[in-house]
Amino acid sequence: RGERLPASTDDFINVTAAPGQSGWLAVGLGGTGLWLSKDAAVTFHRCHFLRACLLVAWGAPLSAGTPPALYAYGRHADQWAIFRSTDAGLGWTRVTADDQPLGGFPSCLAGDRQTPGRVYLGTNGRGVFVGDT
């Protein structure tokens, strides 16, 4: 059974709809975490993997017949990183490399909807990072 989306006073609220999936939404609520809906925002489920989520984006599925990839910039186990889910938020993989610091504070995130595994991250002062995961 789903929950209602909680109120948030955080400055970071990010909402995105999944391509090709009617009613699928991902909502990053900053310190309140990542929330997912598959019924056009009637109910939501919290993704407990991320303790905080500032940015969220959908991208192309990694293979035919699978859900679109879901990318999130958030905090897991006290580490801020970009994470990817290939199963609509059930399982997650860290895609940020330890030897590639992000630099400036990330301000926008986009999954490539044509190239599977590609994600873009806009930073304040360091340009746009392109990652193939």
Tab-separated table of N, CA and C in Angstrom:
chain	number	residue	atom	x	y	z
A	1	ARG	N	0.849	-1.181	0.000
A	1	ARG	CA	0.000	0.000	0.000
A	1	ARG	C	0.890	1.238	0.000
A	2	GLY	N	0.556	2.196	-0.855
A	2	GLY	CA	1.363	3.397	-1.010
A	2	GLY	C	1.049	4.473	0.013
A	3	GLU	N	1.891	5.466	0.019
A	3	GLU	CA	1.747	6.599	0.928
A	3	GLU	C	1.454	7.857	0.124
A	4	ARG	N	1.109	8.897	0.849
A	4	ARG	CA	0.981	10.211	0.230
A	4	ARG	C	2.354	10.865	0.247
A	5	LEU	N	2.598	11.727	-0.696
A	5	LEU	CA	3.868	12.440	-0.744
A	5	LEU	C	3.934	13.382	0.455
A	6	PRO	N	5.027	13.333	1.219
A	6	PRO	CA	5.109	14.181	2.405
A	6	PRO	C	5.357	15.639	2.029
A	7	ALA	N	5.003	16.530	2.924
A	7	ALA	CA	5.306	17.948	2.731
A	7	ALA	C	6.804	18.136	2.869
A	8	SER	N	7.345	19.090	2.139
A	8	SER	CA	8.769	19.362	2.222
A	8	SER	C	8.998	20.863	2.181
A	9	THR	N	9.876	21.322	3.027
A	9	THR	CA	10.263	22.739	2.998
A	9	THR	C	11.666	22.875	2.407
A	10	ASP	N	12.181	21.799	1.848
A	10	ASP	CA	13.515	21.800	1.263
A	10	ASP	C	13.526	22.633	-0.019
A	11	ASP	N	14.639	23.272	-0.304
A	11	ASP	CA	14.781	24.041	-1.538
A	11	ASP	C	14.961	23.151	-2.759
A	12	PHE	N	15.261	21.876	-2.547
A	12	PHE	CA	15.520	20.969	-3.648
A	12	PHE	C	14.344	20.036	-3.852
A	13	ILE	N	13.493	20.379	-4.807
A	13	ILE	CA	12.373	19.520	-5.175
A	13	ILE	C	12.476	19.322	-6.677
A	14	ASN	N	12.543	18.062	-7.104
A	14	ASN	CA	12.770	17.728	-8.494
A	14	ASN	C	11.763	16.662	-8.895
A	15	VAL	N	10.963	16.913	-9.938
A	15	VAL	CA	9.933	15.982	-10.380
A	15	VAL	C	10.180	15.627	-11.841
A	16	THR	N	10.108	14.337	-12.167
A	16	THR	CA	10.290	13.920	-13.556
A	16	THR	C	9.417	12.699	-13.864
A	17	ALA	N	8.892	12.660	-15.086
A	17	ALA	CA	8.055	11.545	-15.531
A	17	ALA	C	8.887	10.594	-16.385
A	18	ALA	N	8.630	9.305	-16.251
A	18	ALA	CA	9.377	8.287	-16.998
A	18	ALA	C	8.899	8.232	-18.442
A	19	PRO	N	9.837	8.220	-19.389
A	19	PRO	CA	9.445	8.124	-20.798
A	19	PRO	C	8.854	6.750	-21.111
A	20	GLY	N	7.725	6.755	-21.799
A	20	GLY	CA	7.107	5.502	-22.219
A	20	GLY	C	6.383	4.729	-21.135
A	21	GLN	N	6.254	5.305	-19.938
A	21	GLN	CA	5.602	4.613	-18.822
A	21	GLN	C	4.501	5.516	-18.266
A	22	SER	N	3.294	5.265	-18.615
A	22	SER	CA	2.182	6.099	-18.176
A	22	SER	C	2.060	6.119	-16.651
A	23	GLY	N	2.096	7.308	-16.079
A	23	GLY	CA	1.891	7.468	-14.643
A	23	GLY	C	3.109	7.302	-13.770
A	24	TRP	N	4.267	6.965	-14.331
A	24	TRP	CA	5.471	6.782	-13.526
A	24	TRP	C	6.124	8.127	-13.249
A	25	LEU	N	6.319	8.433	-11.976
A	25	LEU	CA	6.955	9.676	-11.549
A	25	LEU	C	8.054	9.390	-10.547
A	26	ALA	N	9.079	10.224	-10.588
A	26	ALA	CA	10.128	10.194	-9.571
A	26	ALA	C	10.214	11.604	-9.007
A	27	VAL	N	10.223	11.708	-7.684
A	27	VAL	CA	10.268	13.010	-7.022
A	27	VAL	C	11.415	13.016	-6.024
A	28	GLY	N	12.395	13.872	-6.260
A	28	GLY	CA	13.473	14.073	-5.307
A	28	GLY	C	13.081	15.200	-4.369
A	29	LEU	N	13.027	14.904	-3.077
A	29	LEU	CA	12.594	15.893	-2.088
A	29	LEU	C	13.729	16.317	-1.160
A	30	GLY	N	14.930	16.453	-1.703
A	30	GLY	CA	16.052	16.904	-0.882
A	30	GLY	C	16.284	15.982	0.297
A	31	GLY	N	16.266	16.544	1.497
A	31	GLY	CA	16.517	15.774	2.714
A	31	GLY	C	15.436	14.767	3.048
A	32	THR	N	14.300	14.817	2.358
A	32	THR	CA	13.217	13.860	2.583
A	32	THR	C	13.371	12.624	1.699
A	33	GLY	N	14.340	12.646	0.779
A	33	GLY	CA	14.650	11.471	-0.022
A	33	GLY	C	13.981	11.424	-1.377
A	34	LEU	N	13.978	10.224	-1.960
A	34	LEU	CA	13.407	9.965	-3.280
A	34	LEU	C	12.090	9.215	-3.117
A	35	TRP	N	11.084	9.688	-3.834
A	35	TRP	CA	9.752	9.091	-3.791
A	35	TRP	C	9.333	8.715	-5.203
A	36	LEU	N	8.696	7.542	-5.349
A	36	LEU	CA	8.310	7.029	-6.659
A	36	LEU	C	6.819	6.717	-6.690
A	37	SER	N	6.215	6.987	-7.854
A	37	SER	CA	4.805	6.665	-8.065
A	37	SER	C	4.667	5.965	-9.408
A	38	LYS	N	3.800	4.962	-9.456
A	38	LYS	CA	3.476	4.296	-10.720
A	38	LYS	C	2.004	4.461	-11.066
A	39	ASP	N	1.309	5.309	-10.294
A	39	ASP	CA	-0.125	5.509	-10.531
A	39	ASP	C	-0.479	6.994	-10.654
A	40	ALA	N	0.365	7.735	-11.353
A	40	ALA	CA	0.132	9.155	-11.651
A	40	ALA	C	-0.073	9.992	-10.394
A	41	ALA	N	0.744	9.741	-9.397
A	41	ALA	CA	0.789	10.529	-8.153
A	41	ALA	C	-0.384	10.294	-7.215
A	42	VAL	N	-1.128	9.206	-7.401
A	42	VAL	CA	-2.179	8.868	-6.437
A	42	VAL	C	-1.518	8.402	-5.135
A	43	THR	N	-0.510	7.535	-5.268
A	43	THR	CA	0.259	7.081	-4.107
A	43	THR	C	1.749	7.129	-4.455
A	44	PHE	N	2.566	7.169	-3.414
A	44	PHE	CA	4.016	7.185	-3.563
A	44	PHE	C	4.634	6.144	-2.634
A	45	HIS	N	5.837	5.706	-3.002
A	45	HIS	CA	6.639	4.824	-2.162
A	45	HIS	C	8.000	5.471	-1.997
A	46	ARG	N	8.493	5.499	-0.768
A	46	ARG	CA	9.807	6.073	-0.532
A	46	ARG	C	10.882	5.060	-0.898
A	47	CYS	N	11.909	5.530	-1.579
A	47	CYS	CA	13.084	4.715	-1.879
A	47	CYS	C	14.026	4.848	-0.689
A	48	HIS	N	14.095	3.839	0.147
A	48	HIS	CA	14.872	3.914	1.383
A	48	HIS	C	16.373	3.803	1.162
A	49	PHE	N	16.798	3.470	-0.049
A	49	PHE	CA	18.228	3.385	-0.349
A	49	PHE	C	18.896	4.757	-0.199
A	50	LEU	N	18.209	5.805	-0.625
A	50	LEU	CA	18.761	7.156	-0.564
A	50	LEU	C	18.202	7.903	0.639
A	51	ARG	N	19.098	8.397	1.476
A	51	ARG	CA	18.679	9.174	2.649
A	51	ARG	C	18.291	10.595	2.242
A	52	ALA	N	18.872	11.079	1.136
A	52	ALA	CA	18.555	12.395	0.584
A	52	ALA	C	18.668	12.291	-0.929
A	53	CYS	N	17.901	13.103	-1.644
A	53	CYS	CA	17.930	13.090	-3.107
A	53	CYS	C	17.717	14.508	-3.619
A	54	LEU	N	18.743	15.064	-4.250
A	54	LEU	CA	18.641	16.426	-4.765
A	54	LEU	C	18.219	16.471	-6.225
A	55	LEU	N	18.671	15.510	-7.024
A	55	LEU	CA	18.376	15.509	-8.455
A	55	LEU	C	17.966	14.112	-8.892
A	56	VAL	N	17.051	14.046	-9.851
A	56	VAL	CA	16.574	12.753	-10.345
A	56	VAL	C	16.239	12.896	-11.831
A	57	ALA	N	16.494	11.826	-12.607
A	57	ALA	CA	16.222	11.859	-14.051
A	57	ALA	C	16.031	10.437	-14.573
A	58	TRP	N	15.266	10.306	-15.637
A	58	TRP	CA	15.074	9.031	-16.316
A	58	TRP	C	15.905	9.034	-17.583
A	59	GLY	N	16.370	7.869	-17.996
A	59	GLY	CA	17.111	7.723	-19.243
A	59	GLY	C	16.647	6.488	-19.990
A	60	ALA	N	17.293	6.220	-21.098
A	60	ALA	CA	16.938	5.065	-21.924
A	60	ALA	C	17.127	3.766	-21.138
A	61	PRO	N	16.280	2.782	-21.396
A	61	PRO	CA	16.482	1.470	-20.767
A	61	PRO	C	17.837	0.891	-21.181
A	62	LEU	N	18.466	0.125	-20.301
A	62	LEU	CA	19.759	-0.463	-20.638
A	62	LEU	C	19.635	-1.597	-21.655
A	63	SER	N	18.470	-2.231	-21.687
A	63	SER	CA	18.222	-3.264	-22.696
A	63	SER	C	16.739	-3.280	-23.031
A	64	ALA	N	16.417	-3.833	-24.191
A	64	ALA	CA	15.028	-3.866	-24.666
A	64	ALA	C	14.140	-4.616	-23.675
A	65	GLY	N	12.949	-4.085	-23.469
A	65	GLY	CA	11.974	-4.745	-22.611
A	65	GLY	C	12.153	-4.491	-21.129
A	66	THR	N	13.092	-3.620	-20.756
A	66	THR	CA	13.296	-3.294	-19.343
A	66	THR	C	12.846	-1.862	-19.087
A	67	PRO	N	12.609	-1.503	-17.825
A	67	PRO	CA	12.177	-0.136	-17.517
A	67	PRO	C	13.259	0.881	-17.870
A	68	PRO	N	12.866	2.130	-18.054
A	68	PRO	CA	13.874	3.158	-18.273
A	68	PRO	C	14.814	3.238	-17.074
A	69	ALA	N	16.062	3.599	-17.338
A	69	ALA	CA	17.038	3.759	-16.257
A	69	ALA	C	16.647	4.981	-15.429
A	70	LEU	N	16.823	4.876	-14.134
A	70	LEU	CA	16.535	5.979	-13.215
A	70	LEU	C	17.853	6.397	-12.572
A	71	TYR	N	18.172	7.683	-12.693
A	71	TYR	CA	19.404	8.231	-12.126
A	71	TYR	C	19.049	9.184	-11.005
A	72	ALA	N	19.870	9.184	-9.970
A	72	ALA	CA	19.641	10.093	-8.847
A	72	ALA	C	20.969	10.584	-8.303
A	73	TYR	N	21.020	11.860	-7.970
A	73	TYR	CA	22.144	12.398	-7.225
A	73	TYR	C	21.645	12.508	-5.796
A	74	GLY	N	22.217	11.677	-4.936
A	74	GLY	CA	21.733	11.638	-3.568
A	74	GLY	C	22.768	11.088	-2.614
A	75	ARG	N	22.323	10.882	-1.383
A	75	ARG	CA	23.212	10.399	-0.328
A	75	ARG	C	22.791	9.003	0.113
A	76	HIS	N	23.774	8.105	0.072
A	76	HIS	CA	23.604	6.747	0.572
A	76	HIS	C	24.824	6.442	1.434
A	77	ALA	N	24.603	5.935	2.629
A	77	ALA	CA	25.703	5.589	3.540
A	77	ALA	C	26.677	6.752	3.690
A	78	ASP	N	26.132	7.941	3.858
A	78	ASP	CA	26.910	9.168	4.056
A	78	ASP	C	27.826	9.520	2.895
A	79	GLN	N	27.541	9.016	1.697
A	79	GLN	CA	28.282	9.375	0.495
A	79	GLN	C	27.341	9.997	-0.516
A	80	TRP	N	27.706	11.198	-0.999
A	80	TRP	CA	26.965	11.837	-2.080
A	80	TRP	C	27.521	11.329	-3.396
A	81	ALA	N	26.646	10.878	-4.292
A	81	ALA	CA	27.083	10.315	-5.567
A	81	ALA	C	25.898	10.259	-6.522
A	82	ILE	N	26.205	9.871	-7.759
A	82	ILE	CA	25.150	9.564	-8.726
A	82	ILE	C	24.935	8.060	-8.668
A	83	PHE	N	23.670	7.674	-8.583
A	83	PHE	CA	23.292	6.267	-8.532
A	83	PHE	C	22.348	5.971	-9.691
A	84	ARG	N	22.323	4.696	-10.139
A	84	ARG	CA	21.440	4.280	-11.234
A	84	ARG	C	20.633	3.064	-10.806
A	85	SER	N	19.365	3.074	-11.164
A	85	SER	CA	18.506	1.912	-10.963
A	85	SER	C	17.993	1.463	-12.329
A	86	THR	N	18.058	0.173	-12.576
A	86	THR	CA	17.547	-0.373	-13.840
A	86	THR	C	16.243	-1.135	-13.642
A	87	ASP	N	15.712	-1.091	-12.407
A	87	ASP	CA	14.475	-1.819	-12.110
A	87	ASP	C	13.462	-0.933	-11.386
A	88	ALA	N	13.355	0.314	-11.846
A	88	ALA	CA	12.366	1.266	-11.327
A	88	ALA	C	12.525	1.553	-9.836
A	89	GLY	N	13.760	1.619	-9.373
A	89	GLY	CA	14.017	2.040	-8.004
A	89	GLY	C	14.157	0.948	-6.967
A	90	LEU	N	14.132	-0.305	-7.368
A	90	LEU	CA	14.277	-1.384	-6.390
A	90	LEU	C	15.738	-1.614	-6.017
A	91	GLY	N	16.613	-1.697	-6.995
A	91	GLY	CA	18.038	-1.894	-6.759
A	91	GLY	C	18.828	-0.720	-7.318
A	92	TRP	N	19.980	-0.442	-6.711
A	92	TRP	CA	20.768	0.730	-7.089
A	92	TRP	C	22.241	0.387	-7.218
A	93	THR	N	22.908	1.076	-8.145
A	93	THR	CA	24.342	0.950	-8.369
A	93	THR	C	24.948	2.349	-8.369
A	94	ARG	N	26.037	2.510	-7.642
A	94	ARG	CA	26.739	3.793	-7.673
A	94	ARG	C	27.473	3.899	-9.007
A	95	VAL	N	27.318	5.022	-9.714
A	95	VAL	CA	27.986	5.200	-11.000
A	95	VAL	C	29.054	6.283	-10.955
A	96	THR	N	29.149	7.030	-9.882
A	96	THR	CA	30.189	8.034	-9.729
A	96	THR	C	31.495	7.340	-9.384
A	97	ALA	N	32.557	7.659	-10.133
A	97	ALA	CA	33.867	7.065	-9.867
A	97	ALA	C	34.548	7.793	-8.712
A	98	ASP	N	35.218	7.024	-7.850
A	98	ASP	CA	35.932	7.612	-6.717
A	98	ASP	C	37.034	8.570	-7.159
A	99	ASP	N	37.655	8.293	-8.309
A	99	ASP	CA	38.763	9.125	-8.773
A	99	ASP	C	38.315	10.290	-9.666
A	100	GLN	N	37.016	10.509	-9.808
A	100	GLN	CA	36.472	11.625	-10.590
A	100	GLN	C	35.586	12.488	-9.704
A	101	PRO	N	36.150	13.369	-8.902
A	101	PRO	CA	35.295	14.218	-8.068
A	101	PRO	C	34.409	15.106	-8.938
A	102	LEU	N	33.214	15.374	-8.440
A	102	LEU	CA	32.249	16.149	-9.219
A	102	LEU	C	32.571	17.631	-9.248
A	103	GLY	N	33.342	18.094	-8.317
A	103	GLY	CA	33.707	19.508	-8.339
A	103	GLY	C	32.619	20.371	-7.764
A	104	GLY	N	32.164	21.364	-8.528
A	104	GLY	CA	31.134	22.283	-8.067
A	104	GLY	C	29.849	21.573	-7.696
A	105	PHE	N	29.000	22.269	-6.993
A	105	PHE	CA	27.733	21.703	-6.537
A	105	PHE	C	26.854	21.350	-7.736
A	106	PRO	N	26.419	20.096	-7.876
A	106	PRO	CA	25.571	19.705	-9.003
A	106	PRO	C	24.262	20.487	-9.020
A	107	SER	N	23.884	20.939	-10.212
A	107	SER	CA	22.664	21.744	-10.309
A	107	SER	C	21.606	21.121	-11.206
A	108	CYS	N	21.982	20.203	-12.107
A	108	CYS	CA	20.978	19.534	-12.940
A	108	CYS	C	21.497	18.176	-13.385
A	109	LEU	N	20.568	17.262	-13.615
A	109	LEU	CA	20.882	15.886	-13.985
A	109	LEU	C	19.939	15.475	-15.102
A	110	ALA	N	20.466	14.780	-16.117
A	110	ALA	CA	19.622	14.298	-17.220
A	110	ALA	C	20.126	12.946	-17.683
A	111	GLY	N	19.215	12.013	-17.855
A	111	GLY	CA	19.542	10.740	-18.463
A	111	GLY	C	19.322	10.863	-19.962
A	112	ASP	N	20.232	10.337	-20.758
A	112	ASP	CA	20.078	10.375	-22.216
A	112	ASP	C	18.973	9.399	-22.587
A	113	ARG	N	17.996	9.856	-23.321
A	113	ARG	CA	16.851	9.000	-23.659
A	113	ARG	C	17.069	8.214	-24.946
A	114	GLN	N	18.222	8.431	-25.593
A	114	GLN	CA	18.548	7.693	-26.808
A	114	GLN	C	19.708	6.717	-26.605
A	115	THR	N	20.636	7.058	-25.725
A	115	THR	CA	21.832	6.244	-25.501
A	115	THR	C	21.759	5.570	-24.134
A	116	PRO	N	21.557	4.253	-24.095
A	116	PRO	CA	21.478	3.559	-22.819
A	116	PRO	C	22.739	3.749	-21.982
A	117	GLY	N	22.544	4.040	-20.694
A	117	GLY	CA	23.649	4.165	-19.767
A	117	GLY	C	24.322	5.520	-19.721
A	118	ARG	N	23.900	6.459	-20.561
A	118	ARG	CA	24.540	7.778	-20.567
A	118	ARG	C	23.768	8.738	-19.670
A	119	VAL	N	24.525	9.477	-18.855
A	119	VAL	CA	23.932	10.444	-17.925
A	119	VAL	C	24.750	11.734	-17.983
A	120	TYR	N	24.071	12.860	-17.809
A	120	TYR	CA	24.697	14.183	-17.838
A	120	TYR	C	24.478	14.858	-16.495
A	121	LEU	N	25.515	15.541	-16.021
A	121	LEU	CA	25.426	16.256	-14.756
A	121	LEU	C	25.975	17.658	-14.959
A	122	GLY	N	25.136	18.656	-14.683
A	122	GLY	CA	25.561	20.047	-14.759
A	122	GLY	C	26.033	20.507	-13.394
A	123	THR	N	27.192	21.177	-13.361
A	123	THR	CA	27.740	21.657	-12.099
A	123	THR	C	27.855	23.173	-12.137
A	124	ASN	N	28.016	23.750	-11.000
A	124	ASN	CA	28.214	25.198	-10.912
A	124	ASN	C	29.701	25.483	-11.003
A	125	GLY	N	30.155	25.824	-12.194
A	125	GLY	CA	31.533	26.218	-12.368
A	125	GLY	C	32.473	25.182	-12.943
A	126	ARG	N	32.030	23.937	-13.107
A	126	ARG	CA	32.900	22.893	-13.662
A	126	ARG	C	32.366	22.339	-14.976
A	127	GLY	N	31.334	22.938	-15.516
A	127	GLY	CA	30.802	22.495	-16.782
A	127	GLY	C	29.829	21.346	-16.652
A	128	VAL	N	29.714	20.578	-17.733
A	128	VAL	CA	28.796	19.435	-17.792
A	128	VAL	C	29.629	18.153	-17.859
A	129	PHE	N	29.366	17.255	-16.928
A	129	PHE	CA	30.014	15.954	-16.925
A	129	PHE	C	29.134	14.992	-17.724
A	130	VAL	N	29.763	14.158	-18.557
A	130	VAL	CA	29.074	13.135	-19.307
A	130	VAL	C	29.615	11.790	-18.850
A	131	GLY	N	28.718	10.915	-18.441
A	131	GLY	CA	29.145	9.606	-17.977
A	131	GLY	C	28.442	8.497	-18.731
A	132	ASP	N	29.198	7.498	-19.150
A	132	ASP	CA	28.625	6.282	-19.725
A	132	ASP	C	28.791	5.196	-18.675
A	133	THR	N	27.660	4.705	-18.178
A	133	THR	CA	27.676	3.791	-17.041
A	133	THR	C	27.522	2.348	-17.480
